[in-house]
Coordinates of C-alpha atoms and ligand atoms in Angstrom, one line a residue:
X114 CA 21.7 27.1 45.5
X115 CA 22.9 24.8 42.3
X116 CA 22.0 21.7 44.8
X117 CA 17.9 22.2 44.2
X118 CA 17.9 19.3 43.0
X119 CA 14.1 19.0 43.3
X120 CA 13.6 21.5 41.1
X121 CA 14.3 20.9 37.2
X122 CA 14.1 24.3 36.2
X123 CA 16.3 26.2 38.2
X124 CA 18.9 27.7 36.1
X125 CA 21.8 28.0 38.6
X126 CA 24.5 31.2 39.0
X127 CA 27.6 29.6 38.0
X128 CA 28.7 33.3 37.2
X129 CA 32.1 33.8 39.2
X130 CA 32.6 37.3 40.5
X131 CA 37.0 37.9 41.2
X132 CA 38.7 41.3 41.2
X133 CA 42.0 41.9 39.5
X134 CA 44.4 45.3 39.6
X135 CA 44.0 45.2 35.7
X136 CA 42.3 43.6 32.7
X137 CA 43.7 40.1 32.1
X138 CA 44.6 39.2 28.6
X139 CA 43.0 36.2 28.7
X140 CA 39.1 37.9 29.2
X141 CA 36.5 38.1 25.9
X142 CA 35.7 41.4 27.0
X143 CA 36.8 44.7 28.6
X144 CA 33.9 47.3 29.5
X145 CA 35.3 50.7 30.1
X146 CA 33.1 53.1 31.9
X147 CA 32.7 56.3 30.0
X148 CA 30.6 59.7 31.2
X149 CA 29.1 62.1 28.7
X150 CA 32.5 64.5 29.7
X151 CA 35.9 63.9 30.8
X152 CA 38.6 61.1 30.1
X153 CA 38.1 58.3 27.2
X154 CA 40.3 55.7 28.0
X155 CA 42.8 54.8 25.7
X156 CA 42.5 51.1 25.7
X157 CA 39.0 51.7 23.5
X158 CA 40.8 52.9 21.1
X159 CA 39.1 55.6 19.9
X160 CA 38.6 59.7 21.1
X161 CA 35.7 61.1 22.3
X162 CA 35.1 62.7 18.3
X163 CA 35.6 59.1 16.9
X164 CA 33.1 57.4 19.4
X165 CA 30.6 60.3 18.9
X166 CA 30.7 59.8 15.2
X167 CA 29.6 56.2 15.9
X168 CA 27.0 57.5 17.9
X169 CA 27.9 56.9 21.3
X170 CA 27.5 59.8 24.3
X171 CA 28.3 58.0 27.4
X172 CA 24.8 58.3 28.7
X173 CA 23.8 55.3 30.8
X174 CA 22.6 52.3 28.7
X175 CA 24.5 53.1 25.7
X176 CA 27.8 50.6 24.8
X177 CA 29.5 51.1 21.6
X178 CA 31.2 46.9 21.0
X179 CA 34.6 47.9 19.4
X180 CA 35.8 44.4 18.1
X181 CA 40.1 44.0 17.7
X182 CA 41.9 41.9 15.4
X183 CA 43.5 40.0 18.9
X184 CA 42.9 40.6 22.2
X185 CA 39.6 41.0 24.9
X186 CA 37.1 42.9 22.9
X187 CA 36.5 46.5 23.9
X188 CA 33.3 47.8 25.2
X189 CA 32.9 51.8 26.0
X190 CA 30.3 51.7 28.7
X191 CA 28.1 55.1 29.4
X192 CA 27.7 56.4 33.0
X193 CA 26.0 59.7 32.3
X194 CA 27.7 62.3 34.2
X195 CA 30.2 60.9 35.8
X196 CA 30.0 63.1 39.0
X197 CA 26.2 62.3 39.3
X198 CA 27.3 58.4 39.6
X199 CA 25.5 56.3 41.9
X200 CA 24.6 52.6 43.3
X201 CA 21.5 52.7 40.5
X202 CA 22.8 54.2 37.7
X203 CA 26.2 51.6 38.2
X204 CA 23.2 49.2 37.9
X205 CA 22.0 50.3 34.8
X206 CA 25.5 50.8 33.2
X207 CA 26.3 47.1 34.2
X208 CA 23.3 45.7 33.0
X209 CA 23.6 47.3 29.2
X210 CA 27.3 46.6 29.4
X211 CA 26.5 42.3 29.7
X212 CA 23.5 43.2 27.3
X213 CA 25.6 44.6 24.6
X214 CA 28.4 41.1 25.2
X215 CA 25.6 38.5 25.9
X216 CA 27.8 35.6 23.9
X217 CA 30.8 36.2 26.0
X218 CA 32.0 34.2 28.7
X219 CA 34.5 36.2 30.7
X220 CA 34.6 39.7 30.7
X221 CA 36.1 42.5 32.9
X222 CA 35.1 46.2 33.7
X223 CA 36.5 49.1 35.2
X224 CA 32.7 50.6 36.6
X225 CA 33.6 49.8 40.1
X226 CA 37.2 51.8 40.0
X227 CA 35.4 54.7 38.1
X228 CA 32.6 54.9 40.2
X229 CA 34.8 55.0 43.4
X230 CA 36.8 57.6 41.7
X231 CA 34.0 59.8 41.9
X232 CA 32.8 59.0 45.3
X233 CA 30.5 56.1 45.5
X234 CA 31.3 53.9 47.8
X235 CA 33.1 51.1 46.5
X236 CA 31.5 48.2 48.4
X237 CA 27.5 49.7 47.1
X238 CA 29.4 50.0 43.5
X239 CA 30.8 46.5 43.6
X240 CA 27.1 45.1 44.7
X241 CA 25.6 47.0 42.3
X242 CA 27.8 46.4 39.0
X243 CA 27.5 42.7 40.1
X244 CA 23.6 43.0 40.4
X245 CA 23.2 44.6 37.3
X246 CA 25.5 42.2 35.5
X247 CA 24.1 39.1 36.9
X248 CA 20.2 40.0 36.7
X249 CA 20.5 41.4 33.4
X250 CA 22.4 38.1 32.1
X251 CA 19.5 36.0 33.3
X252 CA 17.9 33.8 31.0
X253 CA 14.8 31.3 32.2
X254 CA 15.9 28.0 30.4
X255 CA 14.4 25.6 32.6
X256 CA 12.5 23.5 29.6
X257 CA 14.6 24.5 26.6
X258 CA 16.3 22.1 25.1
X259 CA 18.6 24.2 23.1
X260 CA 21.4 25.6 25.3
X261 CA 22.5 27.9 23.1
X262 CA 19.3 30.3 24.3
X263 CA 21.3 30.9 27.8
X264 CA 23.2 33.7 28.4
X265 CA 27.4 32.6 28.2
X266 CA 28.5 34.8 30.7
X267 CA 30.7 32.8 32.9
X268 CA 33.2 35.0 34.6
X269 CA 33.1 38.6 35.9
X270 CA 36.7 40.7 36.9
X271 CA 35.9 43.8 38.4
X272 CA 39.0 45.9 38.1
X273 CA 40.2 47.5 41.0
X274 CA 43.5 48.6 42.6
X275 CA 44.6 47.4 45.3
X276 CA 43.4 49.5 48.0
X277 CA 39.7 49.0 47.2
X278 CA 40.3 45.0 46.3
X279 CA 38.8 44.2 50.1
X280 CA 36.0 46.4 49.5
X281 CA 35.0 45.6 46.3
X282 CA 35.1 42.2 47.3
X283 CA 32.8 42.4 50.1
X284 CA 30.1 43.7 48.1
X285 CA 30.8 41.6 45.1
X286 CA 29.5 38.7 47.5
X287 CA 26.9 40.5 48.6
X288 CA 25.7 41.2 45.3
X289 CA 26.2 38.1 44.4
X290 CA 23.8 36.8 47.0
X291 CA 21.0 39.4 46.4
X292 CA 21.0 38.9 42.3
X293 CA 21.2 35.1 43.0
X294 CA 17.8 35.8 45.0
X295 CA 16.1 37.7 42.8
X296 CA 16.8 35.1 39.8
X297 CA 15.8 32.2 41.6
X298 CA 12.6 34.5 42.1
X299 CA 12.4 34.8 38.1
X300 CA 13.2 31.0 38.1
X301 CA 9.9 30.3 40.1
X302 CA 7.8 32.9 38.5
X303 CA 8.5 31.6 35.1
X304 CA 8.1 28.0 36.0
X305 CA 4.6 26.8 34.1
X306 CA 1.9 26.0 37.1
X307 CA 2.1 22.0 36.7
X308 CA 5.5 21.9 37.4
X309 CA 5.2 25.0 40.3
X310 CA 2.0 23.5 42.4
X311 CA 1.8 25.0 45.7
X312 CA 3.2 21.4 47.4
X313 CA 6.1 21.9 45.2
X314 CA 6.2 25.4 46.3
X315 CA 7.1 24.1 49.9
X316 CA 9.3 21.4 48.6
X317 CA 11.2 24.2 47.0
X318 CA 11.5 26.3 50.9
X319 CA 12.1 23.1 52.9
X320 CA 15.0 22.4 50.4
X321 CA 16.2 26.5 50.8
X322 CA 15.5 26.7 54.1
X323 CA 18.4 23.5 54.7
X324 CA 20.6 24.9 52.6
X325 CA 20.0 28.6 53.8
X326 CA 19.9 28.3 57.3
X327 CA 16.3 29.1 57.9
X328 CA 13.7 27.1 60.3
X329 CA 10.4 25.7 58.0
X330 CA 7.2 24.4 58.9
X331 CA 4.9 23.7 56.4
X332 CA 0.8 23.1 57.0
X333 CA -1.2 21.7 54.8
X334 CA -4.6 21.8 54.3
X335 CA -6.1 19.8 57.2
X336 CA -4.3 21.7 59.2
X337 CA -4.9 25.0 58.0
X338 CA -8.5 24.0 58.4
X339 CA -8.1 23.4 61.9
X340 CA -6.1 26.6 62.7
X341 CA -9.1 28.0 61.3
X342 CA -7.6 29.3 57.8
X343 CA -10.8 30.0 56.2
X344 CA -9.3 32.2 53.2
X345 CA -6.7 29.8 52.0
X346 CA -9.3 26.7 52.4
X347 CA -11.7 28.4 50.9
X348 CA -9.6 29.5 48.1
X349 CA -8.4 26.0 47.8
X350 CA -11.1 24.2 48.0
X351 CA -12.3 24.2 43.9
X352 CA -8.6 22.6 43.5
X353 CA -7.2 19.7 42.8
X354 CA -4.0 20.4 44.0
X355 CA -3.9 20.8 48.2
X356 CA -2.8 24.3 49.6
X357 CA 0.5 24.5 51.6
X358 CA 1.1 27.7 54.0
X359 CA 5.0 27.9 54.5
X360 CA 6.2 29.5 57.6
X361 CA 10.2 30.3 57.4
X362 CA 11.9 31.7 60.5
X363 CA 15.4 33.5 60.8
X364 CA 16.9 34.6 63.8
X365 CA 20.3 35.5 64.4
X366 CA 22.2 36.0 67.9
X367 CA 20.5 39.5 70.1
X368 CA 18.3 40.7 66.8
X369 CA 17.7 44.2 66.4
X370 CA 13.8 43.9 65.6
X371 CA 11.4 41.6 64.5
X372 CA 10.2 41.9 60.9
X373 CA 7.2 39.6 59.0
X374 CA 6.8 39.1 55.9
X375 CA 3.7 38.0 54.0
X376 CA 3.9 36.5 50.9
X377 CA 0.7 35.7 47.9
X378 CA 1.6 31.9 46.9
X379 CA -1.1 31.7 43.9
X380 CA 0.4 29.4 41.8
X381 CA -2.5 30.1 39.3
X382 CA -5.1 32.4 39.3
X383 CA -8.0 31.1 36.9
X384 CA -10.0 33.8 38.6
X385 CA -12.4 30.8 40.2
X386 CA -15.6 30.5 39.1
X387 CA -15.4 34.4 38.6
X388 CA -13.2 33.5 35.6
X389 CA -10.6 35.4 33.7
X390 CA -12.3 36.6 30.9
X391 CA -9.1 36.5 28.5
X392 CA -6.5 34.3 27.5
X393 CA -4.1 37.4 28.2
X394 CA -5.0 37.5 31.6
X395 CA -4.5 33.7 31.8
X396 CA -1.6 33.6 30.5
X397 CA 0.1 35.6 32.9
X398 CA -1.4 34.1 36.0
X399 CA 1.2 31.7 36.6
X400 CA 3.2 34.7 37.9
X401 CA 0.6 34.9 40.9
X402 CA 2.7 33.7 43.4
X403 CA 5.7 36.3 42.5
X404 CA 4.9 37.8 46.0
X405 CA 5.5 34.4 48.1
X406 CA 8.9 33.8 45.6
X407 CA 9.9 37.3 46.7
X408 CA 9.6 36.4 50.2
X409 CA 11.2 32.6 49.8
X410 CA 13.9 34.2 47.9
X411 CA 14.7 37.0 50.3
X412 CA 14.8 34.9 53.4
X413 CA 17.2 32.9 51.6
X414 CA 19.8 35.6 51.9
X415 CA 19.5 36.8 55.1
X416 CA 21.8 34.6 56.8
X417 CA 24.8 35.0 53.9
X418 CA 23.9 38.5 55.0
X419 CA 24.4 38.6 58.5
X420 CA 20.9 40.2 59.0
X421 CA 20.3 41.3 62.3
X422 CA 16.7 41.6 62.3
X423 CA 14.5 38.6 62.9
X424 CA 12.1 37.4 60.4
X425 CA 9.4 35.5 60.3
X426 CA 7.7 34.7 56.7
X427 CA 4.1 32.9 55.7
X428 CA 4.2 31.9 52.5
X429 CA 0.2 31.0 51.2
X430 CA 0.6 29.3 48.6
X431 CA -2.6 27.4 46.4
X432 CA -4.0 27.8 42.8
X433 CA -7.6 29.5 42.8
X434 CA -9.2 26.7 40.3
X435 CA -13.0 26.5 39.6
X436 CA -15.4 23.5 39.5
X437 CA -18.3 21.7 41.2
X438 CA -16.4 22.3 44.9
X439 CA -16.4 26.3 43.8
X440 CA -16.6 28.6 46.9
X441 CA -19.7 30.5 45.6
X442 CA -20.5 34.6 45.2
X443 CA -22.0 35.0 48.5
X444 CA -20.6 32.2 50.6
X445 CA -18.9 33.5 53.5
X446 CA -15.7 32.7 54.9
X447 CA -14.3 33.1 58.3
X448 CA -10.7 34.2 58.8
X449 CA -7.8 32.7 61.0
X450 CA -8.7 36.3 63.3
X451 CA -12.5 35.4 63.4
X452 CA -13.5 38.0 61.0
X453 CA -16.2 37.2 58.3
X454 CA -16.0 38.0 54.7
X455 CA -18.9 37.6 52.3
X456 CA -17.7 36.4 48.3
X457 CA -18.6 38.8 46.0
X458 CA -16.2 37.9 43.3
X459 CA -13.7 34.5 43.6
X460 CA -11.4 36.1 41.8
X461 CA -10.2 38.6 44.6
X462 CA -9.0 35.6 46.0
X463 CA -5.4 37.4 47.4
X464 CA -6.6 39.1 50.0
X465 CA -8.5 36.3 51.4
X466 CA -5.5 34.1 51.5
X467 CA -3.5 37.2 52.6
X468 CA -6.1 37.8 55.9
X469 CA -5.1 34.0 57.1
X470 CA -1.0 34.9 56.6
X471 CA -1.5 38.5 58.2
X472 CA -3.7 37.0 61.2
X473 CA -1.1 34.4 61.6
X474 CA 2.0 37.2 61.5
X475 CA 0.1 39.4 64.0
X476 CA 0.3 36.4 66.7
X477 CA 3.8 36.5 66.3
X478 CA 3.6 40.2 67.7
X479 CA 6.2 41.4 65.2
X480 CA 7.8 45.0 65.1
X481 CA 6.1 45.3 61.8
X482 CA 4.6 43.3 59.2
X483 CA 5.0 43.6 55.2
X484 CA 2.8 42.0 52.5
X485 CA 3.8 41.5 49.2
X486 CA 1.3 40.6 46.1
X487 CA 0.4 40.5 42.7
X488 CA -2.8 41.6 44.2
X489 CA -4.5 44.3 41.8
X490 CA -5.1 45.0 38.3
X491 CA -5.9 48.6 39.4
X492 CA -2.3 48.8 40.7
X493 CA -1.2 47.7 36.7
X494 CA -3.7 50.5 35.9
X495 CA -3.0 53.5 37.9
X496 CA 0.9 52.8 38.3
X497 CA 1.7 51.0 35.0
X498 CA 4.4 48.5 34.3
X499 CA 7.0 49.5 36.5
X500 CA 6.2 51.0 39.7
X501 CA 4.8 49.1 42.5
X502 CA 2.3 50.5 45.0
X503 CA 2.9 50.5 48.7
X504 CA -0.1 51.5 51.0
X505 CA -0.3 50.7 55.4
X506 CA -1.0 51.9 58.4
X507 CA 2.5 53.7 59.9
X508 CA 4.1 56.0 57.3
X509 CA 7.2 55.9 59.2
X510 CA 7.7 52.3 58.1
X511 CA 6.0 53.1 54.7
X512 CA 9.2 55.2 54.9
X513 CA 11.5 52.6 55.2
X514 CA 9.9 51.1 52.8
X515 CA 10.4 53.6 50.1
X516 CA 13.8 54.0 51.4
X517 CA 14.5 50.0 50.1
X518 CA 12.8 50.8 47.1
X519 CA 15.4 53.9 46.4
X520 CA 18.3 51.6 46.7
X521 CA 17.2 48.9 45.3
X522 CA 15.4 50.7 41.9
X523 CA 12.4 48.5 42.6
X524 CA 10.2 51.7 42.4
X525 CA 7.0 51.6 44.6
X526 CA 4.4 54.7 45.3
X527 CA 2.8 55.3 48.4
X528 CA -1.8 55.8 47.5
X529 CA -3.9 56.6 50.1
X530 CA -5.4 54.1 52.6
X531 CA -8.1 55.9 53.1
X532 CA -9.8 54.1 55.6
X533 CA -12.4 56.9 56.8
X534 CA -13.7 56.9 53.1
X535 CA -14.0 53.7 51.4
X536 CA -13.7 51.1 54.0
X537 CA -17.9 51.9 53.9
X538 CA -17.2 50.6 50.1
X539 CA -16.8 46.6 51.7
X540 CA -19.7 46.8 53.7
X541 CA -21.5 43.7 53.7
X542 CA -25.0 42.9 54.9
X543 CA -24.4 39.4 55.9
X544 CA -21.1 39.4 56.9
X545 CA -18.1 41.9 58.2
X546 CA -16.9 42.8 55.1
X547 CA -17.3 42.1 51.5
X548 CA -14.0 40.9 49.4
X549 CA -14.0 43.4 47.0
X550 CA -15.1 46.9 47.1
X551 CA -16.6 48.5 43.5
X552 CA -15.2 49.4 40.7
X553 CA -12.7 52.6 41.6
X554 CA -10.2 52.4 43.6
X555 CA -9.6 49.0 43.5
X556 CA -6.2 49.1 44.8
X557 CA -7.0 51.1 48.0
X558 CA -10.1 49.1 48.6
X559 CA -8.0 45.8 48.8
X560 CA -5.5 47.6 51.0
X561 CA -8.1 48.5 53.1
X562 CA -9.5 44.8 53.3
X563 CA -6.1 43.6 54.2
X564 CA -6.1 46.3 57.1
X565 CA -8.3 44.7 58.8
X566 CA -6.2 41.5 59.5
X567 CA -3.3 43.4 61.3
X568 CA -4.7 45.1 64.1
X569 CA -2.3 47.4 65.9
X570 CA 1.0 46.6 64.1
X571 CA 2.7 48.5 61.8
X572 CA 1.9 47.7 58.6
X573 CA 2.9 48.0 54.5
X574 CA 1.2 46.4 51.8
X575 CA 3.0 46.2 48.2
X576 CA 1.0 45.4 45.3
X577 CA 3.2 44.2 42.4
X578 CA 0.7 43.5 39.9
X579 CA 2.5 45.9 37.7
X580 CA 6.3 45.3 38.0
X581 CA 6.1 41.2 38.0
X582 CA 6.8 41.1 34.7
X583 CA 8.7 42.8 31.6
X584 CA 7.7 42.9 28.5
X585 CA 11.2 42.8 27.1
X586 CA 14.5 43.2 27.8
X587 CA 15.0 46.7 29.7
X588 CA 18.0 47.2 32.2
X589 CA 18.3 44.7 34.9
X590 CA 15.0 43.1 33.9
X591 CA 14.6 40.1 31.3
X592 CA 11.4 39.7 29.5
X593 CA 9.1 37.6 31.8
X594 CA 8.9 37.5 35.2
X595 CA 11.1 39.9 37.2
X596 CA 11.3 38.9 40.7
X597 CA 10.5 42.4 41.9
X598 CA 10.4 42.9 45.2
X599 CA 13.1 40.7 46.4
X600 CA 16.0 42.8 46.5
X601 CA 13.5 45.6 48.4
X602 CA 12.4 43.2 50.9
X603 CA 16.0 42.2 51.5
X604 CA 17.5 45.8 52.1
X605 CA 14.5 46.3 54.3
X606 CA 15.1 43.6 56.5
X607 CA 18.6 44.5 57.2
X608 CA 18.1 48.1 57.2
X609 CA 14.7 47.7 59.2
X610 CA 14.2 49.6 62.7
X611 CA 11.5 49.3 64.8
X612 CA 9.0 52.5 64.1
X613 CA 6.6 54.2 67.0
Ligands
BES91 N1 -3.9 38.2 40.5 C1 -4.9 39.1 40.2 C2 -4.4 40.5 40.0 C3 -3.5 40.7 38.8 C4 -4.0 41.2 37.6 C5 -2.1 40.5 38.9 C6 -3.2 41.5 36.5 C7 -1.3 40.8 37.8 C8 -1.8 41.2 36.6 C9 -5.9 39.2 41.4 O1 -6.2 38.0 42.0 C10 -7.2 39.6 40.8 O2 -7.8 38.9 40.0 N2 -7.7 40.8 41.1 C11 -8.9 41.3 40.6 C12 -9.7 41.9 41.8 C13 -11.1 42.3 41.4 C14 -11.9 41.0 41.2 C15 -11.7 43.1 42.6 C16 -8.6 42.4 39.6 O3 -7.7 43.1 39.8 O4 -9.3 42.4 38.6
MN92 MN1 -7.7 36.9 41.1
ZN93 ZN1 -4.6 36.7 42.0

């Protein structure tokens, strides 16, 4: 992934992840995992009385930085209760640990060993102390000129004996792979919109798919128009950037089921000529195609992987712009299924893009489809900050869903689809629906519009206008964008099975 060369701002992984039986002399720092009971090891240094006095407990995100005179610097590392360990706590503990060392270059930690001791498996501990380390190190420095703002971490030992060294290893590289995904998701969110337009966009997944082993096609607008793309046109057409729609395809040898993923590309989201009404809002709106970088950036992976499901991706990527070409409030648009949708705000311009990629995945006949977008403020509203909403049509794949989001600690919550109630609330005199649907609700209503696009197949719907950013450093996530979503819609797609 360091050869995308296309792309200036891409801050590369040169992280290297190695196991060792013990802590090498030669490493800046040794993080020892420590619960709120049991053992302190006696490499910190200090007893359980001396590391209280200084305040630390051992619960999960605490590190107490114990400096030496010569030697790695020692870092006591909480894990909580030890025998209540898991992938996502390991995650957690990791990413304070590289928090608490973020001018280091090399450092080592026992978490892995310690977790294994007390029965997680030692490949999900590996990938998820390497996760946590390597998303919580991530700084977007793509247009800084001073390096000194990137994080120095340049190697990570995970120490291990030798029986779990093959183990370890194997999900070192896998985490390795997932955390390099979700950065390069952070990388594209972050990017300012002139440098991230929705050509580059596909620039950016041609170059992935070649070096990722995917198969690309990429549409633009002419042809969109003639497959009868009516939501991304008309989205488009105020712009003065062209749309691209990005269709990525991975299949190994005899898959196990057929997965499609759906991604929102809106490289900026003005609001049209229903504009933003605050800078705030503005200023975020670069981050409106997080749901098409979670897609690019999961796909990417699922080779490295060995994924067994097939997958088949639309990225719709175009920036929602207003001026004299405006779509206007009741202009109606016709879908790539035929359906028509009357404009009653150009700022719910998601799901119209979204009914042209879901149309298109349908086709494709697909075990199941899932949509991921920055697609509601109501979502921000009801779920806040850090929980994404999920909403569809089969709850046994809303299941797996939530399952991904478990392991993965990319919270989602299932809300009502409701259809029997509020679809009434997009009824449109003029055309089949309207594309928005009141003021309550507004989360379910849009899930309800995109229902409409995927007929019979099963179908989930995440709305990430919540978790695509952080306000600040917390855990795994760096302030700015996140890259939610990727890690979820990776551990679905190898972990997917086709639902009744
Ligand atoms: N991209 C926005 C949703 C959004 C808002 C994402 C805040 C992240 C943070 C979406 O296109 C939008 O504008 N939605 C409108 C829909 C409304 C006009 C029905 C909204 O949520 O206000
Ligand atoms: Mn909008
Ligand atoms: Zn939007």
């Amino acid at each position: 992934m360091s050869t995308l060369s296309t792309f200036p701002q891409y801050t590369p992984t040169s992280v290297e992840v190695t196991t060792a039986r013990s802590a090498p002399a030669s490493c800046d720092v040794v993080g020892w995992a420590i619960g709120t009971a049991g053992p302190v090891p006696r490499q910190i240094g200090l007893n359980r009385a001396a590391l209280k006095a200084e305040g630390f407990t051992g619960a999960i995100g605490q590190t107490l930085v114990v400096p030496r005179a010569d030697g790695p610097t020692m870092v006591a590392v909480g894990i909580g209760d030890a025998d209540a360990l898991d992938a996502n706590r390991l995650r957690r503990a990791a990413a304070a640990f590289v928090r608490s060392v973020s001018t280091r270059a090399s450092v080592a930690t026992n978490l892995v060993e310690v977790a294994a001791d007390h029965g997680v498996d030692v490949a999900a501990a590996a990938q998820a102390t390497v996760e946590g380390v390597l998303l919580a190190a991530y700084r977007y420095v793509g247009l800084k000129n001073e390096a000194g703002n990137a994080n120095a971490l340049r190697t990570l030992i995970l120490i291990c004996g030798a029986p779990r060294v093959k183990a370890a290893e194997a999900g070192a590289v896998t985490g390795v792979v997932t955390a390099r995904a979700g950065r390069l998701a952070r990388d594209l969110a972050n990017t300012p919109p002139a440098y991230l337009t929705a050509r580059r966009m596909a620039d950016i997944a041609v170059e992935v798919a070649g070096q990722k082993g995917l198969g690309v096609e990429v549409f633009n607008r002419d042809q969109l128009e003639a497959m009868g793309c009516g939501g991304i046109v008309g989205v488009n057409q105020a712009s003065a950037e062209p749309p691209r729609m990005v269709k990525l395809t991975y299949k190994p040898s005899r898959p196990t089921g057929h997965l499609a993923m759906v991604g929102k590309g809106v490289m900026y989201d003005s609001g049209g000529i229903s504009l933003k009404p605050s800078d705030a809002f503005h200023q975020v709106m670069k981050m409106d195609m997080s749901g098409a970088a979670a897609v690019l950036c999961a796909m990417s992976t699922l080779a490295e992987l060995k994924c067994r499901t097939q997958v088949t991706a639309y990225l719709m990527c175009t920036d929602n712009m207003p001026s004299g070409n405006a779509m206007k409030l009741g202009d109606v648009l016709t879908i790539r299924n035929g359906k028509t949708v009357e404009i009653h705000n150009t700022d719910a311009e998601g799901r119209l893009i979204l009914a042209d990629g879901l149309s298109l995945a349908v086709e494709d006949q697909p075990d199941a489809i899932v949509d991921i977008a920055t697609l509601t403020g109501a979502a921000l509203a009801a779920l806040g900050p850090e929980i994404a909403a999920v909403l569809g049509t089969n709850q046994k794949f809303i299941t797996q869903v939530e399952a991904s989001a478990d392991r993965t600690e990319e919270p989602v919550w299932n809300l009502p689809l409701e259809r029997d109630r509020y679809r009434k609330l997009l009824d449109s005199v003029v055309a089949d629906m309207k594309n928005i649907g009141g003021p309550f609700a507004g989360t379910i209503t849009a899930s309800i519009f995109l229902s409409e696009f995927v007929g019979d197949i099963p179908w989930a719907h995440l709305d990430i206008a919540g978790p695509m950013k952080s306000d600040g450093d917390d855990g795994v996530w760096s302030k700015g964008a996140t890259g939610f979503g990727t890690r979820l819609l990776i551990d679905l797609a190898r972990n997917f099975a086709p639902v009744s």
